[in-house]
Amino acid sequence: MSDSLLGLDEPPQPQRGEAYRVLARKYRPQTFSALIGQDAMVTTLGNAIRRDRLAHAFLLTGVRGVGKTSTARLIAKALNCIGPDGQGGPTIDPCGVCEPCRAIAEGRHIDVIEMDAASHTGVDDVREIIEASRYAAVSARYKIYIIDEVHMLSKNAFNALLKTLEEPPGHVKFLFATTEVNKVPVTVLSRCQRFDLRRIPAELLAEHFAKVCEAEQVEAEPEALALVARAAEGSARDGLSILDQAIAHAGLEGEGVKAEAVRQMLGLSDRGANRALFGTLVEGQAQQALAGLRAQYDLGVDPLAVLRALLETVHGVTLVKLGTHRLSGQSTEEREAMEGWASRLSFPALHRLWQLLLRGHDEVAKAALPIEATEMALLRVIHAAQLPDPGDLAKQILSGSIAVPSGAPTGVAAAPTAPAPATVQETGPVLPTNLTELAEHLEEHRRLQLAMFVRDYMRPVRFEGSEIDFGAARPLPQDFVRELGGALKDSTGVHWKISLVDGATAMTLREEQAARQAAEREAVLASPIVAAAIAAFPDAELIGWTKTGSDG
């Protein structure tokens, strides 16, 4: 048999290189000093270790990617580090070179047990922990149990853990991590020392990503890193995943990570185009605004991303008007444009603009035709730009520059003949002015039970603007006032002051309706034709009627 058939003459195969590790794993913090944005927690832990005041259970909570599991592993290192010489004790600065530190970092230490509660939810899984915790650590100072997403444990599993958690053996420490601390029973929370890991500020994330790019020998524009940091929403892991994608997106030409490429990759609207679109909204230019929106849509930008960018612009202008610090990733041109808008737009106008765009965002998120819904939302904003400001109108009426037409009710003025200034203005929501309108308003917003209580039980005392005083014809539910106020705030955007008072004598809407029907019945009975019929037929009853005129 020839060598070729046996494969002996095949060329040597290249050795397989080390598998690529994503940035989120490669740059996982290995020391507390590398844990960004959590200085308060690190200080507390350091003081506890130095004073030998270590809790037996720690609960780490926070949004995804802020370092909960990494922190748990660092705590395990800190408690079990023995130093390079093997003589050290617990320290906030683990050496990273001793056998316990290296074994924990590599996930192979026999006394540091990690468990994912999402796949081990039952009481049997917890029972194994309870049984094993009775035995001393094999080689470490402490036996440590790290339970990730602990809120996923079942109720029975939590109950089984309580006794051991309250009085664990001295050699055992529990480290819990969760993104939904509200789902952890209070009985467990009360037995743990809790640390709330904060969202990492975008500025710190951008600095961290710059160091990562330097270590990876990748060029990156500061604006690109700022975009990545903002998209990460306070999560280091999310940001590193996006940065990994951006580096791959940059290709092999050595161009580096560009802001425009990151913007396209994330589906973000171009900031220059967004500023131009915002300017057309402020100026009330409908055709230009719709053309600008369609131009971004044709480039593949999601309509929701356009509205989010406009909301961010309104927020940024408001901050500039308040004189706060510069936002991350903001160019000089953008800053100058925002300063210009801040000098022209009042706070009421900005608040109104925010409400209109936020309402449009919610509508577009549920719309069957997103781009069309976005166009209608922008047209609504532009329509608001053409309306006069109520506050300015009131001042002009008081000063006499606008005349109130004869015969008009008090407080009602004709619209000014001069064209309205092209700026976004505050118009205010239309509020109910009496109980009838209040009940109809609640019915329109599907709050039928509240509308029934308004019609049947509320006796009006005072109804002025967003303030209501009323009496009750019958006992109302304890939380009626709170629910009514919350429903009205949700539907009108205005805070309502609602008070239940004593001594109200006015009729409820239901009583008014009954009185009105009784009066109409009496009027019908008093009419000559019906009176003659009843006189001729004494046993006759009036069981229904249709009112056709003033005399019934």
Coordinates of C-alpha atoms in Angstrom, one line a residue:
M1 CA 0.0 0.0 0.0
S2 CA 1.4 3.4 -1.0
D3 CA 2.3 6.1 1.4
S4 CA -0.2 8.4 -0.3
L5 CA -3.1 6.1 0.6
L6 CA -1.9 5.9 4.2
G7 CA -1.6 9.7 4.4
L8 CA 2.1 9.6 5.2
D9 CA 3.0 12.0 2.4
E10 CA 0.5 14.7 3.4
P11 CA 2.0 18.1 4.2
P12 CA 2.1 19.0 7.9
Q13 CA -1.1 20.7 9.1
P14 CA -0.8 24.2 10.7
Q15 CA -1.2 24.3 14.4
R16 CA -4.5 25.6 15.6
G17 CA -4.1 28.9 17.3
E18 CA -5.7 30.0 20.5
A19 CA -9.4 30.5 20.2
Y20 CA -10.5 34.2 20.0
R21 CA -11.9 35.5 23.2
V22 CA -14.5 38.3 22.9
L23 CA -13.6 41.6 24.5
A24 CA -16.3 41.2 27.2
R25 CA -14.5 38.1 28.5
K26 CA -10.9 39.2 27.8
Y27 CA -11.2 42.4 29.7
R28 CA -13.3 41.2 32.6
P29 CA -11.9 43.0 35.7
Q30 CA -9.4 40.9 37.7
T31 CA -8.9 43.4 40.5
F32 CA -11.1 45.8 42.4
S33 CA -9.1 48.7 40.9
A34 CA -10.2 47.6 37.4
L35 CA -13.9 47.6 38.4
I36 CA -15.1 50.9 37.0
G37 CA -17.9 53.0 38.4
Q38 CA -18.3 51.1 41.7
D39 CA -16.1 53.1 44.1
A40 CA -18.6 53.2 47.0
M41 CA -19.0 49.4 47.1
V42 CA -15.2 48.9 46.8
T43 CA -14.6 51.3 49.7
T44 CA -17.2 49.5 51.9
L45 CA -15.8 46.1 51.2
G46 CA -12.2 47.2 51.8
N47 CA -13.2 48.7 55.2
A48 CA -15.1 45.5 56.1
I49 CA -12.1 43.3 55.2
R50 CA -9.6 45.4 57.0
R51 CA -11.7 45.5 60.2
D52 CA -12.6 41.8 59.9
R53 CA -16.3 42.7 59.8
L54 CA -17.3 40.3 56.9
A55 CA -20.9 39.5 56.4
H56 CA -21.8 35.8 55.8
A57 CA -24.0 36.7 52.8
F58 CA -23.7 39.4 50.1
L59 CA -26.4 40.4 47.6
L60 CA -25.2 42.2 44.5
T61 CA -27.9 43.8 42.4
G62 CA -27.9 46.1 39.3
V63 CA -28.6 46.2 35.6
R64 CA -27.0 43.7 33.2
G65 CA -23.3 44.1 32.6
V66 CA -22.3 46.3 35.5
G67 CA -20.1 43.7 37.0
K68 CA -22.2 41.6 39.5
T69 CA -20.7 38.2 38.7
S70 CA -17.2 39.7 38.3
T71 CA -17.5 41.4 41.7
A72 CA -18.6 38.1 43.3
R73 CA -15.5 36.4 41.9
L74 CA -13.3 39.3 43.1
I75 CA -14.8 39.0 46.6
A76 CA -14.0 35.3 46.5
K77 CA -10.5 36.1 45.6
A78 CA -10.2 38.8 48.3
L79 CA -11.4 36.4 51.0
N80 CA -9.2 33.4 49.9
C81 CA -6.0 35.1 48.7
I82 CA -2.9 33.9 50.5
G83 CA -0.4 36.2 48.8
P84 CA 2.7 35.4 46.7
D85 CA 4.4 34.0 49.7
G86 CA 1.5 31.9 50.9
Q87 CA 1.3 33.8 54.2
G88 CA -1.3 36.5 53.4
G89 CA -4.8 37.0 54.7
P90 CA -8.0 38.5 53.3
T91 CA -7.3 41.6 51.4
I92 CA -9.1 44.1 49.1
D93 CA -6.1 43.8 46.7
P94 CA -5.8 40.1 45.9
C95 CA -2.4 39.3 44.5
G96 CA -3.7 37.4 41.5
V97 CA -0.6 35.1 41.4
C98 CA -1.2 32.7 44.3
E99 CA -2.9 29.4 43.6
P100 CA -6.4 30.4 45.1
C101 CA -6.4 33.6 43.0
R102 CA -5.4 31.8 39.8
A103 CA -7.8 28.9 40.3
I104 CA -10.8 31.2 41.1
A105 CA -10.0 33.4 38.0
E106 CA -9.9 30.3 35.8
G107 CA -13.1 28.9 37.4
R108 CA -11.6 25.7 38.7
H109 CA -11.3 26.2 42.5
I110 CA -13.0 23.3 44.3
D111 CA -14.2 25.5 47.2
V112 CA -15.7 28.3 45.0
I113 CA -18.9 26.9 43.6
E114 CA -20.8 28.9 41.0
M115 CA -24.5 28.0 40.3
D116 CA -26.9 29.5 37.7
A117 CA -30.2 29.7 39.5
A118 CA -32.0 30.0 36.1
S119 CA -31.2 26.3 35.4
H120 CA -31.2 25.1 39.0
T121 CA -34.4 26.5 40.4
G122 CA -35.6 23.6 42.5
V123 CA -35.4 22.8 46.2
D124 CA -33.3 19.7 45.4
D125 CA -30.5 22.0 44.0
V126 CA -30.6 24.1 47.2
R127 CA -30.6 20.9 49.3
E128 CA -27.3 19.9 47.8
I129 CA -25.8 23.3 48.8
I130 CA -27.1 22.9 52.3
E131 CA -25.7 19.4 52.7
A132 CA -22.3 20.4 51.2
S133 CA -22.0 23.5 53.3
R134 CA -21.6 21.4 56.5
Y135 CA -18.2 20.2 55.4
A136 CA -15.1 22.4 55.7
A137 CA -13.3 23.9 52.7
V138 CA -10.9 21.5 51.1
S139 CA -8.0 24.0 50.4
A140 CA -9.3 27.5 50.7
R141 CA -10.0 29.7 53.7
Y142 CA -13.7 30.0 52.9
K143 CA -16.1 27.8 51.0
I144 CA -18.0 30.3 48.8
Y145 CA -21.2 29.8 46.9
I146 CA -21.9 32.2 44.0
I147 CA -25.5 32.0 42.9
D148 CA -26.2 34.0 39.8
E149 CA -29.8 35.3 39.0
V150 CA -30.8 34.2 42.4
H151 CA -34.3 35.6 41.9
M152 CA -35.0 32.6 39.6
L153 CA -35.1 30.2 42.6
S154 CA -38.5 28.8 43.4
K155 CA -40.4 29.8 46.6
N156 CA -39.7 26.4 48.2
A157 CA -36.0 26.7 47.3
F158 CA -35.8 30.1 49.0
N159 CA -37.5 28.7 52.1
A160 CA -35.1 25.7 52.2
L161 CA -32.2 28.1 52.1
L162 CA -33.3 30.5 54.9
K163 CA -32.1 28.6 58.0
T164 CA -28.6 27.9 56.5
L165 CA -28.5 31.5 55.2
E166 CA -29.2 33.0 58.6
E167 CA -26.8 30.8 60.6
P168 CA -24.2 29.4 58.1
P169 CA -21.0 27.6 59.3
G170 CA -18.2 30.0 59.9
H171 CA -16.3 28.7 56.8
V172 CA -19.1 29.4 54.3
K173 CA -19.9 32.6 52.5
F174 CA -22.9 33.2 50.1
L175 CA -22.6 35.6 47.2
F176 CA -25.9 36.3 45.4
A177 CA -26.3 38.2 42.1
T178 CA -29.6 39.4 40.6
T179 CA -30.9 41.9 38.1
E180 CA -34.4 41.8 39.6
V181 CA -34.0 42.3 43.4
N182 CA -37.7 43.0 43.8
K183 CA -38.3 39.3 43.1
V184 CA -36.1 38.2 46.0
P185 CA -38.1 37.5 49.2
V186 CA -37.7 40.0 52.0
T187 CA -36.8 37.2 54.3
V188 CA -33.7 36.6 52.1
L189 CA -32.9 40.3 51.7
S190 CA -32.9 40.8 55.5
R191 CA -30.2 38.1 55.9
C192 CA -27.8 39.6 53.3
Q193 CA -25.5 42.6 53.0
R194 CA -26.8 44.4 49.9
F195 CA -24.7 46.2 47.4
D196 CA -26.5 48.1 44.6
L197 CA -24.1 48.3 41.6
R198 CA -24.6 51.6 39.7
R199 CA -24.9 52.1 36.0
I200 CA -21.5 53.1 34.7
P201 CA -21.5 56.7 33.4
A202 CA -21.0 57.1 29.7
E203 CA -17.8 59.2 30.2
L204 CA -16.2 56.4 32.2
L205 CA -17.2 53.8 29.7
A206 CA -15.7 55.8 26.8
E207 CA -12.4 56.1 28.7
H208 CA -12.4 52.4 29.4
F209 CA -13.1 51.6 25.7
A210 CA -10.3 53.9 24.7
K211 CA -7.9 51.8 26.9
V212 CA -9.3 48.6 25.4
C213 CA -8.7 49.9 21.8
E214 CA -5.2 50.9 22.8
A215 CA -4.5 47.4 24.2
E216 CA -6.0 45.8 21.0
Q217 CA -3.9 48.2 18.8
V218 CA -7.1 49.6 17.1
E219 CA -7.6 53.2 16.2
A220 CA -10.9 54.6 17.2
E221 CA -12.4 58.1 17.0
P222 CA -13.5 59.6 20.3
E223 CA -17.0 60.3 18.9
A224 CA -17.3 56.6 17.9
L225 CA -16.4 55.5 21.4
A226 CA -18.8 58.0 22.9
L227 CA -21.6 56.6 20.7
V228 CA -20.7 53.1 21.8
A229 CA -20.8 54.2 25.5
R230 CA -24.2 55.8 25.1
A231 CA -25.6 52.8 23.3
A232 CA -24.3 50.6 26.2
E233 CA -26.7 52.3 28.6
G234 CA -24.4 51.9 31.6
S235 CA -23.4 48.3 30.9
A236 CA -19.7 47.6 30.4
R237 CA -20.4 44.1 28.9
D238 CA -22.9 45.5 26.4
G239 CA -20.5 48.2 25.5
L240 CA -17.6 45.8 24.9
S241 CA -19.9 43.6 22.8
I242 CA -20.8 46.6 20.6
L243 CA -17.1 47.7 20.4
D244 CA -16.2 44.1 19.4
Q245 CA -18.7 44.4 16.6
A246 CA -17.5 47.9 15.6
I247 CA -13.9 46.6 15.3
A248 CA -15.0 43.8 13.1
H249 CA -17.2 46.2 11.1
A250 CA -14.1 48.4 10.5
G251 CA -12.6 45.6 8.4
L252 CA -8.9 44.8 7.7
E253 CA -7.9 48.1 6.0
G254 CA -6.7 49.6 9.2
E255 CA -9.2 52.5 9.0
G256 CA -10.1 52.1 12.6
V257 CA -13.5 52.6 14.3
K258 CA -15.2 55.6 12.8
A259 CA -18.2 57.4 14.3
E260 CA -20.2 57.2 11.0
A261 CA -19.6 53.5 10.8
V262 CA -20.8 53.0 14.4
R263 CA -23.8 55.1 13.7
Q264 CA -24.8 53.1 10.7
M265 CA -24.0 49.8 12.5
L266 CA -26.3 50.8 15.4
G267 CA -29.0 52.2 13.1
L268 CA -28.6 55.6 14.7
S269 CA -29.8 58.7 12.9
D270 CA -27.0 61.0 11.6
R271 CA -26.6 63.9 14.1
G272 CA -26.3 66.5 11.4
A273 CA -29.5 65.3 9.7
N274 CA -31.1 65.1 13.1
R275 CA -30.2 68.7 13.9
A276 CA -31.5 69.8 10.5
L277 CA -34.8 68.0 11.2
F278 CA -35.1 69.5 14.6
G279 CA -34.5 72.9 13.1
T280 CA -37.4 72.4 10.6
L281 CA -39.7 71.4 13.4
V282 CA -38.9 74.5 15.5
E283 CA -39.4 76.7 12.4
G284 CA -42.7 75.0 11.5
Q285 CA -41.5 73.9 8.1
A286 CA -43.7 70.9 7.3
Q287 CA -42.5 70.0 3.8
Q288 CA -38.8 70.2 4.8
A289 CA -39.4 68.2 7.9
L290 CA -41.1 65.3 6.1
A291 CA -38.4 65.4 3.4
G292 CA -35.7 65.2 6.0
L293 CA -37.5 62.3 7.8
R294 CA -37.9 60.4 4.5
A295 CA -34.3 60.9 3.6
Q296 CA -33.2 59.2 6.9
Y297 CA -35.8 56.5 6.4
D298 CA -34.5 55.7 2.9
L299 CA -31.0 55.3 4.4
G300 CA -32.4 52.6 6.7
V301 CA -32.8 54.6 9.9
D302 CA -35.7 53.2 12.0
P303 CA -38.4 55.8 12.6
L304 CA -38.3 55.1 16.3
A305 CA -34.5 55.9 16.2
V306 CA -35.4 59.3 14.6
L307 CA -37.9 60.1 17.4
R308 CA -35.4 59.0 20.1
A309 CA -32.8 61.3 18.6
L310 CA -35.2 64.2 18.6
L311 CA -36.1 63.5 22.2
E312 CA -32.4 63.4 23.0
T313 CA -32.0 66.8 21.3
V314 CA -34.9 68.3 23.3
H315 CA -33.3 67.0 26.5
G316 CA -29.9 68.3 25.5
V317 CA -31.3 71.8 24.7
T318 CA -33.0 71.8 28.1
L319 CA -29.8 70.9 29.8
V320 CA -27.9 73.7 27.9
K321 CA -30.7 76.1 29.0
L322 CA -30.1 75.1 32.6
G323 CA -26.4 75.6 32.2
T324 CA -25.4 72.0 32.9
H325 CA -22.3 70.2 31.7
R326 CA -21.6 69.2 28.1
L327 CA -23.0 65.8 27.1
S328 CA -20.7 63.0 26.1
G329 CA -19.8 62.8 22.4
Q330 CA -21.1 66.3 21.6
S331 CA -19.4 68.1 18.8
T332 CA -18.8 71.9 18.7
E333 CA -21.4 72.3 15.9
E334 CA -24.0 70.4 17.9
R335 CA -23.2 72.4 21.0
E336 CA -23.5 75.8 19.2
A337 CA -26.9 74.7 17.6
M338 CA -28.2 73.7 21.0
E339 CA -27.1 77.0 22.6
G340 CA -29.0 78.8 19.8
W341 CA -32.2 76.8 20.4
A342 CA -31.8 77.2 24.2
S343 CA -31.8 81.0 23.8
R344 CA -34.9 81.0 21.6
L345 CA -37.1 78.3 23.3
S346 CA -38.7 78.8 26.7
F347 CA -39.0 76.0 29.3
P348 CA -42.8 75.6 28.7
A349 CA -42.1 75.3 25.0
L350 CA -39.4 72.6 25.6
H351 CA -41.6 70.7 28.0
R352 CA -44.5 70.8 25.5
L353 CA -42.2 69.6 22.7
W354 CA -41.0 66.8 24.9
Q355 CA -44.5 65.7 25.6
L356 CA -45.5 65.8 21.9
L357 CA -42.5 63.8 20.8
L358 CA -42.8 61.3 23.6
R359 CA -46.5 60.7 22.7
G360 CA -45.4 60.3 19.1
H361 CA -42.8 57.7 20.1
D362 CA -45.3 55.6 22.0
E363 CA -47.7 55.8 19.1
V364 CA -45.1 54.8 16.5
A365 CA -43.9 51.9 18.7
K366 CA -47.4 50.3 18.4
A367 CA -48.3 51.6 14.9
A368 CA -49.0 49.3 11.9
L369 CA -47.5 51.9 9.6
P370 CA -44.4 53.3 11.5
I371 CA -43.1 55.8 9.0
E372 CA -46.6 57.2 8.3
A373 CA -47.2 57.4 12.1
T374 CA -43.9 59.3 12.5
E375 CA -44.9 61.8 9.8
M376 CA -48.2 62.4 11.5
A377 CA -46.4 62.9 14.9
L378 CA -44.0 65.4 13.4
L379 CA -46.9 67.3 11.7
R380 CA -48.6 67.5 15.1
V381 CA -45.4 69.1 16.5
I382 CA -45.3 71.6 13.6
H383 CA -49.0 72.4 14.2
A384 CA -48.2 73.2 17.8
A385 CA -45.4 75.5 16.5
Q386 CA -48.0 77.6 14.8
L387 CA -50.3 78.1 17.8
P388 CA -49.9 81.2 20.0
D389 CA -48.7 80.7 23.6
P390 CA -51.6 81.0 26.1
G391 CA -49.4 82.9 28.5
D392 CA -48.4 85.4 25.9
L393 CA -52.0 85.8 24.9
A394 CA -53.0 86.5 28.5
K395 CA -50.3 89.2 28.8
Q396 CA -51.4 90.8 25.6
I397 CA -55.1 90.8 26.6
L398 CA -54.2 92.4 30.0
S399 CA -52.0 95.0 28.3
G400 CA -54.8 95.8 25.8
S401 CA -52.8 94.9 22.7
I402 CA -55.4 92.3 21.8
A403 CA -59.1 93.3 22.0
V404 CA -61.7 91.0 23.3
P405 CA -64.6 91.0 20.8
S406 CA -67.9 92.3 22.1
G407 CA -70.3 89.5 23.2
A408 CA -67.4 87.1 23.9
P409 CA -67.5 85.5 27.4
T410 CA -65.1 86.7 30.0
G411 CA -61.6 85.4 29.4
V412 CA -62.2 84.4 25.7
A413 CA -60.2 86.4 23.2
A414 CA -60.1 86.4 19.5
A415 CA -57.1 84.9 17.8
P416 CA -54.5 87.5 16.9
T417 CA -54.6 88.6 13.3
A418 CA -50.8 88.7 13.1
P419 CA -49.2 85.4 12.1
A420 CA -48.1 83.3 15.0
P421 CA -44.3 83.2 15.7
A422 CA -42.6 80.1 14.2
T423 CA -41.7 78.5 17.5
V424 CA -42.9 75.6 19.4
Q425 CA -45.4 76.9 21.9
E426 CA -47.2 75.6 25.0
T427 CA -50.9 74.9 24.4
G428 CA -51.7 72.8 27.4
P429 CA -54.1 69.8 27.6
V430 CA -57.9 70.1 27.5
L431 CA -59.1 69.2 30.9
P432 CA -62.6 68.2 32.0
T433 CA -64.5 71.2 33.6
N434 CA -67.4 69.4 35.4
L435 CA -68.5 65.9 36.6
T436 CA -70.2 65.1 33.3
E437 CA -67.1 65.8 31.3
L438 CA -65.0 64.0 33.9
A439 CA -67.1 60.8 33.5
E440 CA -67.1 61.0 29.7
H441 CA -63.3 61.6 29.8
L442 CA -62.8 58.4 32.0
E443 CA -65.0 56.4 29.7
E444 CA -63.0 57.5 26.6
H445 CA -59.9 56.3 28.3
R446 CA -61.5 52.9 29.3
R447 CA -61.6 53.6 33.0
L448 CA -65.2 52.5 33.2
Q449 CA -65.4 51.6 36.9
L450 CA -64.1 55.0 37.9
A451 CA -66.6 56.6 35.6
M452 CA -69.4 54.7 37.3
F453 CA -68.3 55.9 40.7
V454 CA -68.2 59.5 39.4
R455 CA -71.7 59.3 38.0
D456 CA -73.3 57.4 40.9
Y457 CA -71.5 58.6 44.1
M458 CA -69.7 62.0 43.7
R459 CA -71.5 65.2 44.9
P460 CA -69.7 68.2 43.4
V461 CA -68.5 70.9 45.7
R462 CA -65.8 72.7 43.7
F463 CA -64.4 72.0 40.2
E464 CA -61.7 74.4 39.2
G465 CA -59.0 73.5 36.7
S466 CA -57.3 70.4 38.0
E467 CA -58.7 70.7 41.6
I468 CA -61.8 68.9 42.6
D469 CA -63.6 68.9 46.0
F470 CA -66.5 66.5 46.3
G471 CA -68.7 64.7 48.8
A472 CA -69.8 61.1 48.6
A473 CA -73.4 59.9 48.4
R474 CA -72.3 56.5 49.5
P475 CA -69.0 55.1 50.9
L476 CA -66.3 54.9 48.2
P477 CA -63.4 52.5 48.0
Q478 CA -60.4 53.6 50.2
D479 CA -58.1 54.1 47.2
F480 CA -60.7 55.8 45.0
V481 CA -59.2 59.3 45.3
R482 CA -55.7 58.0 44.6
E483 CA -56.8 55.9 41.6
L484 CA -58.8 58.8 40.2
G485 CA -55.9 61.2 40.5
G486 CA -53.5 58.6 38.9
A487 CA -55.9 57.9 36.0
L488 CA -56.3 61.6 35.3
K489 CA -52.6 62.3 35.5
D490 CA -51.9 59.4 33.0
S491 CA -54.6 60.7 30.5
T492 CA -54.0 64.5 30.8
G493 CA -50.3 64.8 31.9
V494 CA -51.4 67.1 34.7
H495 CA -51.2 66.6 38.5
W496 CA -54.7 66.7 40.0
K497 CA -55.6 67.7 43.5
I498 CA -58.7 65.8 44.6
S499 CA -60.3 66.0 48.0
L500 CA -63.2 64.3 49.7
V501 CA -65.1 66.8 51.9
D502 CA -68.1 66.5 54.3
G503 CA -71.4 68.3 54.1
A504 CA -71.9 68.2 50.3
T505 CA -75.6 68.5 49.4
A506 CA -75.5 68.7 45.6
M507 CA -77.0 65.9 43.6
T508 CA -74.9 63.2 41.9
L509 CA -75.1 62.9 38.1
R510 CA -77.3 59.8 38.6
E511 CA -79.6 61.7 40.9
E512 CA -79.8 64.6 38.5
Q513 CA -80.7 62.1 35.7
A514 CA -83.4 60.5 37.9
A515 CA -84.8 63.9 38.8
R516 CA -84.8 65.0 35.2
Q517 CA -86.7 61.9 34.2
A518 CA -89.2 62.3 37.0
A519 CA -89.8 65.9 35.9
E520 CA -90.3 64.9 32.4
R521 CA -92.8 62.2 33.5
E522 CA -94.7 64.6 35.5
A523 CA -94.9 67.0 32.5
V524 CA -96.2 64.2 30.4
L525 CA -98.8 63.2 32.9
A526 CA -99.9 66.8 33.2
S527 CA -100.4 67.2 29.5
P528 CA -104.2 67.4 28.6
I529 CA -104.2 64.3 26.3
V530 CA -102.5 62.0 28.8
A531 CA -104.6 63.4 31.7
A532 CA -107.8 62.7 29.8
A533 CA -106.7 59.2 29.0
I534 CA -105.9 58.4 32.6
A535 CA -109.2 59.9 33.7
A536 CA -111.0 57.7 31.2
F537 CA -108.9 54.6 32.1
P538 CA -108.0 54.9 35.8
D539 CA -106.0 51.6 35.8
A540 CA -103.8 52.8 32.9
E541 CA -100.0 53.3 33.6
L542 CA -97.4 55.4 31.8
I543 CA -94.7 53.0 30.9
G544 CA -92.7 55.0 28.4
W545 CA -92.8 58.2 26.4
T546 CA -90.9 60.2 23.8
K547 CA -90.3 63.8 24.4
T548 CA -91.1 65.7 21.1
G549 CA -91.6 69.2 22.2
S550 CA -91.5 71.6 25.1
D551 CA -94.9 70.4 26.3
G552 CA -94.0 66.7 26.2

